[in-house]
Amino acid sequence: MRDDNCIFCKIAAGEIPSAALYEDEDFRVILDLSPASKGHALIIPKEHYRNLFDLEDGLAAKALVLAKKMTIKLKDVLECDGYNIVQNNEEAAGQTVFHFHMHMIPRYKGDKVGLGWHMGKLEEKDKEEILNKLK
Ligand code: 5GP
Ligand code: ZN
């Protein structure tokens, strides 16, 4: 599966140059062009899937295992203090490239990476509504 208008299809296929950290039959891992921190990298499947909602199950599982392997290795290389794995789905959630990818963002003590959210309070009515609708 491929989308000829998709930049990540071209990057994953090696048709557009990128700083590739790793490649196998399913994925290419590259450095992000606009990194949130030094070493910010992206795991990109070679097949085109818009996002997590339509990603094939086998690739979804492999992507997380690959994130684990890459971050364990990169932690030593970058000498960072932690990692965020971030994955955006649809525009409302910050997705800008509509080809599934996972961000691996190294974290350094005291860095200014702006991930996070205002912590709300779990409302009883929201909790009941969600639990009931999921039944
Ligand atoms: P999203 O916002 O969709 O979760 O993330 C897209 C990411 O892709 C952004 O962090 C952006 O900097 C990165 N990006 C977009 N175009 C390119 C590109 O051509 N090359 C590389 N290496 N990164 C890109
Ligand atoms: Zn694509």
Coordinates of C-alpha atoms and ligand atoms in Angstrom, one line a residue:
M1 CA 0.0 0.0 0.0
R2 CA 1.4 3.4 -1.0
D3 CA 0.1 6.9 -1.6
D4 CA 2.1 8.7 -4.3
N5 CA 1.3 12.1 -2.8
C6 CA 2.7 11.1 0.6
I7 CA 6.1 12.4 1.7
F8 CA 6.6 9.7 4.3
C9 CA 5.9 7.0 1.7
K10 CA 8.8 8.5 -0.3
I11 CA 11.0 8.9 2.7
A12 CA 10.3 5.3 3.9
A13 CA 11.1 4.0 0.4
G14 CA 14.4 6.0 0.3
E15 CA 13.2 8.1 -2.6
I16 CA 13.6 11.3 -0.6
P17 CA 16.8 11.5 1.5
S18 CA 16.6 11.4 5.2
A19 CA 19.0 10.8 8.2
A20 CA 18.1 7.2 8.6
L21 CA 19.0 5.6 12.0
Y22 CA 17.6 2.1 11.2
E23 CA 15.9 0.2 8.4
D24 CA 14.3 -3.2 8.1
E25 CA 11.7 -4.7 5.8
D26 CA 8.8 -3.0 7.6
F27 CA 10.2 0.3 8.9
R28 CA 12.6 3.2 8.4
V29 CA 13.6 5.2 11.5
I30 CA 14.7 8.8 10.7
L31 CA 15.7 12.0 12.5
D32 CA 12.9 14.6 12.6
L33 CA 13.7 17.7 10.5
S34 CA 12.2 19.9 13.3
P35 CA 13.3 18.2 16.4
A36 CA 11.7 18.9 19.8
S37 CA 15.1 17.9 21.3
K38 CA 18.4 16.6 20.2
G39 CA 17.9 13.1 18.7
H40 CA 14.1 13.4 18.1
A41 CA 13.4 10.5 15.7
L42 CA 10.4 9.0 13.8
I43 CA 9.4 5.4 13.3
I44 CA 7.8 5.2 9.9
P45 CA 6.3 2.0 8.4
K46 CA 7.1 1.4 4.7
E47 CA 3.4 0.8 3.9
H48 CA 1.0 3.7 3.9
Y49 CA -1.5 3.8 6.8
R50 CA -3.2 7.2 7.6
N51 CA -2.8 6.7 11.4
L52 CA -3.3 4.3 14.3
F53 CA -7.0 3.8 13.4
D54 CA -6.2 1.8 10.3
L55 CA -2.7 0.5 11.0
E56 CA -2.4 -3.2 10.5
D57 CA -2.2 -5.1 13.9
G58 CA 1.0 -6.8 13.2
L59 CA 2.8 -3.6 12.3
A60 CA 1.3 -1.9 15.4
A61 CA 2.9 -4.5 17.6
K62 CA 6.2 -4.4 15.7
A63 CA 6.3 -0.6 16.0
L64 CA 6.2 -0.6 19.8
V65 CA 8.8 -3.3 20.0
L66 CA 11.0 -1.3 17.7
A67 CA 10.5 1.8 19.8
K68 CA 11.6 -0.1 22.8
K69 CA 14.8 -1.4 21.1
M70 CA 15.6 2.0 19.5
T71 CA 15.1 4.0 22.7
I72 CA 17.2 1.6 24.8
K73 CA 20.0 2.0 22.3
L74 CA 19.7 5.8 21.7
K75 CA 19.5 6.5 25.4
D76 CA 23.2 5.5 25.6
V77 CA 24.2 7.3 22.4
L78 CA 22.5 10.5 23.3
E79 CA 23.0 10.3 27.1
C80 CA 19.5 11.6 27.7
D81 CA 17.6 11.2 30.9
G82 CA 14.2 9.9 29.6
Y83 CA 12.0 9.4 26.6
N84 CA 8.6 10.3 25.4
I85 CA 6.9 8.2 22.8
V86 CA 4.3 10.3 21.1
Q87 CA 1.9 9.4 18.4
N88 CA -0.7 11.8 17.0
N89 CA -3.9 10.8 15.3
E90 CA -5.9 13.3 13.2
E91 CA -5.6 17.0 13.0
A92 CA -7.3 17.7 16.3
A93 CA -4.6 15.7 18.0
G94 CA -1.7 17.5 16.2
Q95 CA -1.1 15.1 13.3
T96 CA 0.4 17.0 10.3
V97 CA 1.7 14.1 8.2
F98 CA -1.0 11.7 7.5
H99 CA 1.1 8.5 7.3
F100 CA 1.3 6.7 10.6
H101 CA 4.5 7.5 12.6
M102 CA 5.7 7.3 16.1
H103 CA 7.8 10.1 17.7
M104 CA 10.7 9.1 19.9
I105 CA 11.6 12.3 21.8
P106 CA 14.6 12.2 24.1
R107 CA 14.3 14.1 27.3
Y108 CA 17.1 15.9 29.1
K109 CA 16.7 17.1 32.7
G110 CA 15.6 20.8 32.6
D111 CA 14.8 20.8 28.8
K112 CA 12.1 23.0 27.5
V113 CA 10.2 20.4 25.5
G114 CA 6.6 21.4 25.7
L115 CA 4.7 18.2 26.0
G116 CA 1.9 17.9 28.6
W117 CA -1.5 19.0 29.5
H118 CA -3.5 20.8 32.1
M119 CA -4.7 18.2 34.6
G120 CA -8.4 18.2 35.0
K121 CA -10.6 16.3 37.4
L122 CA -12.5 13.1 36.5
E123 CA -16.2 14.0 36.8
E124 CA -18.6 11.4 38.1
K125 CA -21.0 12.0 35.2
D126 CA -18.3 11.6 32.6
K127 CA -17.0 8.4 34.2
E128 CA -20.6 6.9 34.3
E129 CA -21.3 7.9 30.7
I130 CA -18.1 6.4 29.4
L131 CA -18.3 3.2 31.3
N132 CA -22.0 2.7 30.4
K133 CA -21.4 3.4 26.7
L134 CA -18.6 0.9 26.5
K135 CA -20.7 -1.9 27.9
Ligands
5GP1 P1 3.0 14.9 13.3 O1 2.7 16.3 13.7 O2 2.2 14.5 12.1 O3 2.8 13.9 14.5 O4 4.5 14.8 13.0 C1 5.1 15.0 11.8 C2 6.6 15.2 12.0 O5 7.3 15.0 10.8 C3 7.0 16.6 12.6 O6 7.7 16.4 13.8 C4 7.8 17.1 11.4 O7 8.9 17.9 11.9 C5 8.3 15.9 10.7 N1 8.6 16.1 9.3 C6 7.7 16.6 8.4 N2 8.3 16.5 7.1 C7 9.5 15.9 7.3 C8 10.5 15.6 6.4 O8 10.4 15.8 5.2 N3 11.6 15.0 6.9 C9 11.7 14.7 8.2 N4 12.9 14.1 8.6 N5 10.8 15.0 9.1 C10 9.7 15.6 8.7
ZN2 ZN 2.4 7.4 3.1

